[in-house]
Coordinates of C-alpha atoms in Angstrom, one line a residue:
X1 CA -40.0 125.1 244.1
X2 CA -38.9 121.6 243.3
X3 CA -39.7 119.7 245.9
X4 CA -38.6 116.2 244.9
X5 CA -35.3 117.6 243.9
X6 CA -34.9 119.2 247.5
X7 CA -36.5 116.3 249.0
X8 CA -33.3 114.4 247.5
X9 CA -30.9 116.8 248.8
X10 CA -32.1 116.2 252.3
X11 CA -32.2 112.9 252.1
X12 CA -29.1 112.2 250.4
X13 CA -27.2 114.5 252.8
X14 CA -28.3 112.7 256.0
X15 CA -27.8 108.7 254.8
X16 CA -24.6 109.9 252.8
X17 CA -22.8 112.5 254.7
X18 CA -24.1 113.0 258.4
X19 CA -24.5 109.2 259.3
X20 CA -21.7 108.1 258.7
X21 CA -19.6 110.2 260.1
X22 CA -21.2 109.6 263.2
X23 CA -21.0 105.6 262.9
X24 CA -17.6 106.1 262.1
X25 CA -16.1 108.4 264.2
X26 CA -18.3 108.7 267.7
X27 CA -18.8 104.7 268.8
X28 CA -16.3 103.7 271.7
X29 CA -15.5 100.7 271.1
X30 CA -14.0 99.9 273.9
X31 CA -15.9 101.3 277.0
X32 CA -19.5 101.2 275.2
X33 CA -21.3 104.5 274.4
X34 CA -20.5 107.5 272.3
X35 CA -17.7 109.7 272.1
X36 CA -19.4 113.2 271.1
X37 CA -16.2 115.7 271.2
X38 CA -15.3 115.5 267.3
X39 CA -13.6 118.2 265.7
X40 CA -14.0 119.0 262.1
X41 CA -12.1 115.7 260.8
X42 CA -13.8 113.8 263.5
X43 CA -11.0 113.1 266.0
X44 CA -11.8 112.5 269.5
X45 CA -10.6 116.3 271.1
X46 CA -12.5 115.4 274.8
X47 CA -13.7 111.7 275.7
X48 CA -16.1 112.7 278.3
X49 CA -20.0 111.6 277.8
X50 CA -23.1 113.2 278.5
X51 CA -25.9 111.5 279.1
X52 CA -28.4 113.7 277.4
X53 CA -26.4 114.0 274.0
X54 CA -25.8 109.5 274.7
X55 CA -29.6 109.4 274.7
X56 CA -30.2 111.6 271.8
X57 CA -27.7 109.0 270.1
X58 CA -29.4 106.1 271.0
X59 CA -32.8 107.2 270.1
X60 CA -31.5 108.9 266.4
X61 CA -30.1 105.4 265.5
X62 CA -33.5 103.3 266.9
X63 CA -35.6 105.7 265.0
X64 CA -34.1 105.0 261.9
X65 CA -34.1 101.9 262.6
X66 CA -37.4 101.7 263.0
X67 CA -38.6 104.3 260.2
X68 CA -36.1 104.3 257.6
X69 CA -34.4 101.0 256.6
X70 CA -33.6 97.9 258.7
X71 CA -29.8 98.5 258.8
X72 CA -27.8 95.7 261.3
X73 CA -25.1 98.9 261.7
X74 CA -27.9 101.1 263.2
X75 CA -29.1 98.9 265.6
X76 CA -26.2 97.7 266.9
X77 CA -25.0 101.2 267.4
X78 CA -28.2 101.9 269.1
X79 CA -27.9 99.0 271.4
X80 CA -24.5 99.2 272.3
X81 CA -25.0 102.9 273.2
X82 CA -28.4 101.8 275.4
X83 CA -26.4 98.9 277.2
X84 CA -23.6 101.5 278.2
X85 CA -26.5 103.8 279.5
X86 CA -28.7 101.4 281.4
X87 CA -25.5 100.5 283.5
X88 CA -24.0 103.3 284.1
X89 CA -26.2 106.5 282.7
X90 CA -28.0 106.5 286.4
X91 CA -27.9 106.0 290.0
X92 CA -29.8 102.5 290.0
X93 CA -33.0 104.2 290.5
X94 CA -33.2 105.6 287.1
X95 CA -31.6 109.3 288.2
X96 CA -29.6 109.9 285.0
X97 CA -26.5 111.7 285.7
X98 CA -25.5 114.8 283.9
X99 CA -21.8 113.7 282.8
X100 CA -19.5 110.4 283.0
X101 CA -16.2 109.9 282.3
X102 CA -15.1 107.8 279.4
X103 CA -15.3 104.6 281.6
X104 CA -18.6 105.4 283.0
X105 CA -17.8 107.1 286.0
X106 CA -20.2 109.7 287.0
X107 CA -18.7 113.1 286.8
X108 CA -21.6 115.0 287.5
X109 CA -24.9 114.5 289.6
X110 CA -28.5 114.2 288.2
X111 CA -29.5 118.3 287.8
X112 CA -30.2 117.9 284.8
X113 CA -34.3 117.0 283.6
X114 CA -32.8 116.9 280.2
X115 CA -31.3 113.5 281.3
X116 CA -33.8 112.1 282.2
X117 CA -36.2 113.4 278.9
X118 CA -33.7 111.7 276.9
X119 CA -32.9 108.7 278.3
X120 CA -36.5 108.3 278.3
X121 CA -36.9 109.0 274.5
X122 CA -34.2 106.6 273.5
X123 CA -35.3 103.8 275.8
X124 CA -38.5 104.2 273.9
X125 CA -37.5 103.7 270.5
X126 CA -34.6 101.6 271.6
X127 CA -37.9 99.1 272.6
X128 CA -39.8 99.7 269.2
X129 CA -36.3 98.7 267.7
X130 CA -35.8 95.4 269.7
X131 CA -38.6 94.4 271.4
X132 CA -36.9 94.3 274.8
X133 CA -39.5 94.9 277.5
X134 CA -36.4 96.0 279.6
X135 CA -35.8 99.3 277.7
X136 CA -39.8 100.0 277.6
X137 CA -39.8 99.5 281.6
X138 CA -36.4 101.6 281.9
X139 CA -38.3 104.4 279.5
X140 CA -41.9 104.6 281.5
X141 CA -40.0 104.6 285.1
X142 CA -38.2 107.4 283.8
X143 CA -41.1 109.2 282.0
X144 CA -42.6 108.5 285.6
X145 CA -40.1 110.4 287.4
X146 CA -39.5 113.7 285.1
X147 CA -43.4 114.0 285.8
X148 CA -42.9 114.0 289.7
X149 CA -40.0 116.6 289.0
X150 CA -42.1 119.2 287.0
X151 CA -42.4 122.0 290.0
X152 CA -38.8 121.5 291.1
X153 CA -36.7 120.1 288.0
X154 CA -33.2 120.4 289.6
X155 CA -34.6 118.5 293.0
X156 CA -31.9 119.5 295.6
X157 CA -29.6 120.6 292.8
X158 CA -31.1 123.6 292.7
X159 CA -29.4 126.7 293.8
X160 CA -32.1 129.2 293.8
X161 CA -33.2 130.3 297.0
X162 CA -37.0 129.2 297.4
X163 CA -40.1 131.7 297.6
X164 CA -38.2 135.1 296.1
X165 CA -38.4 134.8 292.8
X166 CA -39.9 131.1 291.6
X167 CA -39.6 130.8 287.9
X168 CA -40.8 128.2 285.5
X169 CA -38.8 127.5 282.2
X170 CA -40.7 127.0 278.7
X171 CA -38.3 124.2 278.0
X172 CA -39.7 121.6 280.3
X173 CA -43.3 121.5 278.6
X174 CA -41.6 122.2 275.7
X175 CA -40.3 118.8 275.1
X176 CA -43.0 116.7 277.1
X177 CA -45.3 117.6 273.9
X178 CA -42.5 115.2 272.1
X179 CA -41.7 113.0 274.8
X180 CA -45.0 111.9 275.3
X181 CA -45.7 111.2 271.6
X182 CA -42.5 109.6 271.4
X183 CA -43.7 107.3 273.8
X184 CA -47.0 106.6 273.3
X185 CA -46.7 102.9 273.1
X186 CA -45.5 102.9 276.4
X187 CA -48.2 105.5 278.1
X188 CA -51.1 104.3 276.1
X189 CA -53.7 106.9 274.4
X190 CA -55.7 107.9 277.3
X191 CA -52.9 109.1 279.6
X192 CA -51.1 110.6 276.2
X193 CA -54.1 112.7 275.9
X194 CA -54.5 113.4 279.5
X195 CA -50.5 114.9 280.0
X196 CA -50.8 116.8 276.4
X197 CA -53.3 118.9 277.9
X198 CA -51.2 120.1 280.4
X199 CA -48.3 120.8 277.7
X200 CA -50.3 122.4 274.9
X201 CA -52.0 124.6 278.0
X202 CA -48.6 125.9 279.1
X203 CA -47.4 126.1 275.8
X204 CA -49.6 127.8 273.4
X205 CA -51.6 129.7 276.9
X206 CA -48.8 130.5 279.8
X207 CA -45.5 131.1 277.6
X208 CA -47.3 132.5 274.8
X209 CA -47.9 136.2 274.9
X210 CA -50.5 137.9 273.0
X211 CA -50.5 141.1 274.7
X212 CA -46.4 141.2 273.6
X213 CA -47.4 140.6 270.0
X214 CA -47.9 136.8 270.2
X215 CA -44.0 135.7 271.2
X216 CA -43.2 133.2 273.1
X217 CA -41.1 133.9 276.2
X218 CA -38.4 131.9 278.3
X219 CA -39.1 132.0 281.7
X220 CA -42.8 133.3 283.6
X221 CA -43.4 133.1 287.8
X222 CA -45.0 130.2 289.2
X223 CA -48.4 132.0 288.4
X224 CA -47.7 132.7 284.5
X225 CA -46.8 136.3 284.9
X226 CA -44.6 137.7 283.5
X227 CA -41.4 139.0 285.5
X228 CA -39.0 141.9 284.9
X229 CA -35.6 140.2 285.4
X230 CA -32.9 138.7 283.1
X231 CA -34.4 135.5 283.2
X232 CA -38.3 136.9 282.9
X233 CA -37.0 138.7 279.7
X234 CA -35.5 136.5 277.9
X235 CA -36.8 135.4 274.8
X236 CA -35.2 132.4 272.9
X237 CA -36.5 132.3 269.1
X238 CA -34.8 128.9 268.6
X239 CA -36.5 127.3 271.5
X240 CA -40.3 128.8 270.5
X241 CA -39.8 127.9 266.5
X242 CA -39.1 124.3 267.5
X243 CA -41.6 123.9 269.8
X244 CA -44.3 125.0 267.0
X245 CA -43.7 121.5 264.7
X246 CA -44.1 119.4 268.0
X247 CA -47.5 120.8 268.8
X248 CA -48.1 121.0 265.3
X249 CA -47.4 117.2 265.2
X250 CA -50.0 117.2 268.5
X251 CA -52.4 119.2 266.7
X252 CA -52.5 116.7 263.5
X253 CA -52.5 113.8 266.1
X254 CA -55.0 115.1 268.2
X255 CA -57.8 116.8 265.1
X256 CA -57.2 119.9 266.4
X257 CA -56.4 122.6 263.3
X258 CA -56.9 125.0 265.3
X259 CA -53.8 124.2 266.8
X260 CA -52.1 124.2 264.2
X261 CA -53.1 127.5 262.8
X262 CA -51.6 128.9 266.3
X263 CA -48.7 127.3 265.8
X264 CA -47.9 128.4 262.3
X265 CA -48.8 131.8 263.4
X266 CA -46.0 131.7 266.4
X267 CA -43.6 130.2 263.9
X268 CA -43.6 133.4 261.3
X269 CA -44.0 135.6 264.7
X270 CA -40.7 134.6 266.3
X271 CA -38.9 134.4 263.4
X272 CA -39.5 137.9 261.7
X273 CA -38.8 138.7 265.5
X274 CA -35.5 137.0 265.7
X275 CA -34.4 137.3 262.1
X276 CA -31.0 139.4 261.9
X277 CA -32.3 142.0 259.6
X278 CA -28.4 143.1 258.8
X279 CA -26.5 139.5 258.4
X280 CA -29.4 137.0 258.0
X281 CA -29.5 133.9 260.4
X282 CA -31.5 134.2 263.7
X283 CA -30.0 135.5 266.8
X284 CA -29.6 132.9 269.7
X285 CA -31.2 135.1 272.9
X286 CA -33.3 138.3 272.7
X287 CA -34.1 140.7 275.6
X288 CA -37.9 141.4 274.8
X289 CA -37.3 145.1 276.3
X290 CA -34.4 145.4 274.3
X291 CA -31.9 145.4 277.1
X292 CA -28.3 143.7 277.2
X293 CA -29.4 140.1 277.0
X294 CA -27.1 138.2 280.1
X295 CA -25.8 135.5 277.9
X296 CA -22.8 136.5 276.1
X297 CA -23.5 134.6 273.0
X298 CA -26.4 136.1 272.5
X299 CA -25.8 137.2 268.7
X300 CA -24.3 133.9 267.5
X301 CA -25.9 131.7 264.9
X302 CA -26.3 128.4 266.0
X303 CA -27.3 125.0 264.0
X304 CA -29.8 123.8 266.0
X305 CA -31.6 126.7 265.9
X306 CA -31.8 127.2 262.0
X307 CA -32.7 123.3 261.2
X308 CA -35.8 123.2 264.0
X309 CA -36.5 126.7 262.2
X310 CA -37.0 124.8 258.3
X311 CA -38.7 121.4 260.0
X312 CA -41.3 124.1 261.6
X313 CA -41.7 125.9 258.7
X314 CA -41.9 122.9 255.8
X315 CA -44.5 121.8 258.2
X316 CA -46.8 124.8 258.8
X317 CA -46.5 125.1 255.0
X318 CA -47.9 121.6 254.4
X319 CA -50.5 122.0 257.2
X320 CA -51.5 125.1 256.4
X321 CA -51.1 126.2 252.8
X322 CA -49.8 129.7 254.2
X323 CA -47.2 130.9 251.3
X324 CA -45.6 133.1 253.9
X325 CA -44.0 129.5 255.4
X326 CA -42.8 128.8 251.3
X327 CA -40.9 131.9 251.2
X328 CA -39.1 131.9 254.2
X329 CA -38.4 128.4 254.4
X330 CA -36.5 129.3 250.9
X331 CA -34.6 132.4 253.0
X332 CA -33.9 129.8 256.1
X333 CA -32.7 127.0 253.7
X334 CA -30.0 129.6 251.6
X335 CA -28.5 130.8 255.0
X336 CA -28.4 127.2 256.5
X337 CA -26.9 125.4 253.7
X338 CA -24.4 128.6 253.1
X339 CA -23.2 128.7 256.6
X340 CA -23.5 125.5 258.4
X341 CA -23.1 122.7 256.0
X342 CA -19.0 121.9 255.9
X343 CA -18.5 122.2 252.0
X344 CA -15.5 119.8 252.3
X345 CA -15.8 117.4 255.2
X346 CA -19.0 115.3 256.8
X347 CA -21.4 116.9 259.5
X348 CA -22.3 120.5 259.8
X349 CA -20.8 123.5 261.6
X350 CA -22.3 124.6 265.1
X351 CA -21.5 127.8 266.1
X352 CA -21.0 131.1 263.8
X353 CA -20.6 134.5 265.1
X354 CA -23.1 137.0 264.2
X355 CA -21.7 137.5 260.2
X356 CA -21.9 134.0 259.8
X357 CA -18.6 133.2 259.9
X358 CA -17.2 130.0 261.5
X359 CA -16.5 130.4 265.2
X360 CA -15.8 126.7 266.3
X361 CA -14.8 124.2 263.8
X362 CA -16.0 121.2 265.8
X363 CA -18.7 119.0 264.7
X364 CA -19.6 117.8 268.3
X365 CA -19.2 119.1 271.5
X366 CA -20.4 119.1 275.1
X367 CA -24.1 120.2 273.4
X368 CA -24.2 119.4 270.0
X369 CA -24.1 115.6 268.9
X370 CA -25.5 113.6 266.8
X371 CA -29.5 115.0 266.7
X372 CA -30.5 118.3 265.5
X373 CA -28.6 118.0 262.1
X374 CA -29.8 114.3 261.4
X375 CA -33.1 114.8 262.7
X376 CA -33.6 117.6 260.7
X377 CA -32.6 116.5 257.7
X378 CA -34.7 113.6 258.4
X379 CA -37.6 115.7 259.2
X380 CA -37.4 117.6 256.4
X381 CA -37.1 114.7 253.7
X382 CA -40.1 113.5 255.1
X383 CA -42.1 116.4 254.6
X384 CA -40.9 117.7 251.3
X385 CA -41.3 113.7 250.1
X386 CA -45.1 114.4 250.9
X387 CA -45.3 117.8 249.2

């Protein structure tokens, strides 16, 4: 495998293609923040903003910023987007809101942790970027508050009835083990070890499920059992794949390889398990009993899913040596390219059915904006650069 020249591809395709149709096409000029609602030339089809996918904006640009190349346009994207947050992305006492309108009207209340893990990530680079003490402050009192809403996330937005059935979701840990990390110059070492513990536990011990055949699974009670419900079924490979290069990331962090044997393990696990053996391309929710999943879409190919798939594979390759990773990262890469990458304009497709075929032509949305495909491609440069 030629990893420079694919190294090059990756590389090329995220400063070249994916950037700047982003700087181009999503800035809002006028009311500050992002417009994320682009179909496939890039026109603005819905001029609502969400806070979590403004975040993920901010903090793309800022890390780039601060990794890749000094570039004036990527900061001041960044900083425009972070000013437009920090007035009206919360309550005034750092509750980030869900939704706003184009002016920066809230739309809809603060349910939503993501919000809040988000804000929290790009106030954090947005710091690194600048140097503004302001944004590091607005980033810990955040990071402060998701941790006081881990054993109720939705606060009194929640509409489950207490004590019947009390679930915890894999996602929250999920992306503390990168939030934290992200964030580190803010927490400082000691606590950053400290709240990893608690992730990697719940992680790689409570969602991961030996006696199933070492999958991870969505949802578990308030105990860690498992549950026999829609929710207690569910089984998203997406959400466990991606999960394995952030503790991976811990595990080199930390010295801990036996971490990151576990987490290259998972990563092959889920994905023979959510691989489509008939069209390719991994399936977006499984039932692990093999019932109807509830989610309708549960046989559609999704980007996000594919790229966190090859970052957690080039990874556990690099890590670990394991061939295994090699070839299927090569069987990942094929289908992703193939099916999501817009052969004639910038940015990538989102959402295919099950055959692969395009089902939404946008390039942003109400969930996709402008991460998974850049970070990925990022990721991925990085990676193959060092192979």
């Amino acid at each position: 495998m030629d990893f420079k020249k694919l190294a090059n591809q990756y590389k090329d395709e995220l400063l070249d293609n994916v950037l700047p149709f982003w700087l181009e096409n999503s800035q809002d000029h006028e009311y500050g923040g992002y417009f994320t609602c682009l179909d496939r030339e890039g026109r603005v089809f819905d001029t609502d903003k969400f806070i979590w996918l403004q975040g993920r904006e901010v903090w793309m640009f800022s890390m780039l910023y601060n990794k890749v190349e000094k570039r004036k346009e990527w900061l001041d994207c960044a900083v425009q987007g972070g000013e437009f947050l920090k007035k009206y992305g919360h309550d005034g006492d750092y509750n980030w809101y869900f939704s706003l309108d184009r002016l920066g009207r809230p739309l809809v209340e603060p349910y939503n942790i993501f919000s809040y893990t988000f804000a929290a990530m790009a106030f954090g680079q947005l710091s690194l970027a600048t140097g503004n003490q302001e944004y590091a402050d607005i980033a810990k009192k955040t990071f402060d508050i998701i941790l006081s809403k881990v054993d109720n996330p939705k606060g009194k937005w929640n509409k489950l009835h207490p004590g019947t059935r009390n679930l915890k979701n894999f996602a929250l840990p999920m992306i503390l083990c990168n939030l934290a990390m992200e964030i580190e110059h803010i927490l400082g070492k000691d606590y950053l070890e400290q709240a990893m513990d608690t992730c990697i536990h719940e992680v790689m011990s409570v969602f991961y499920r030996p006696e199933l055949g070492g999958i991870i699974v969505e949802n578990v009670d308030v105990n860690g059992n498992l549950i026999d419900c829609f929710e207690g079924r569910q089984i998203t490979p997406g959400h466990a794949i991606e999960a394995m290069w952030f503790i991976m990331d811990l595990g080199k962090r930390l010295n801990r390889p036996e971490l990151i044997e576990k987490a290259k393990n998972i990563t092959l696990t889920m994905l023979e398990y959510g691989w489509d053996k008939e069209y390719g391309g991994i399936y977006y929710f499984m039932d692990r009993n093999g019932c109807p999943p509830q989610q309708l879409e549960w046989d559609q190919k999704l980007w996000w899913v594919h790229i966190e798939t090859l970052i957690s594979l080039l990874k556990s390759y690099q890590l670990t040596g394991d061939n295994q990773c090699l070839e299927w990262f090569e069987k990942v890469h094929d289908y992703t390219w193939t099916h999501f990458k817009d052969k004639e304009r910038p940015e990538w497709y989102g959402y295919l059915n099950r055959r692969g075929e395009v089902l939404l032509p946008l390039k942003g949305g109400k969930w996709k904006g402008c991460f998974h495909v850049p970070r990925g491609l990022y990721q991925c440069w990085k990676v193959l650069e060092q192979l």
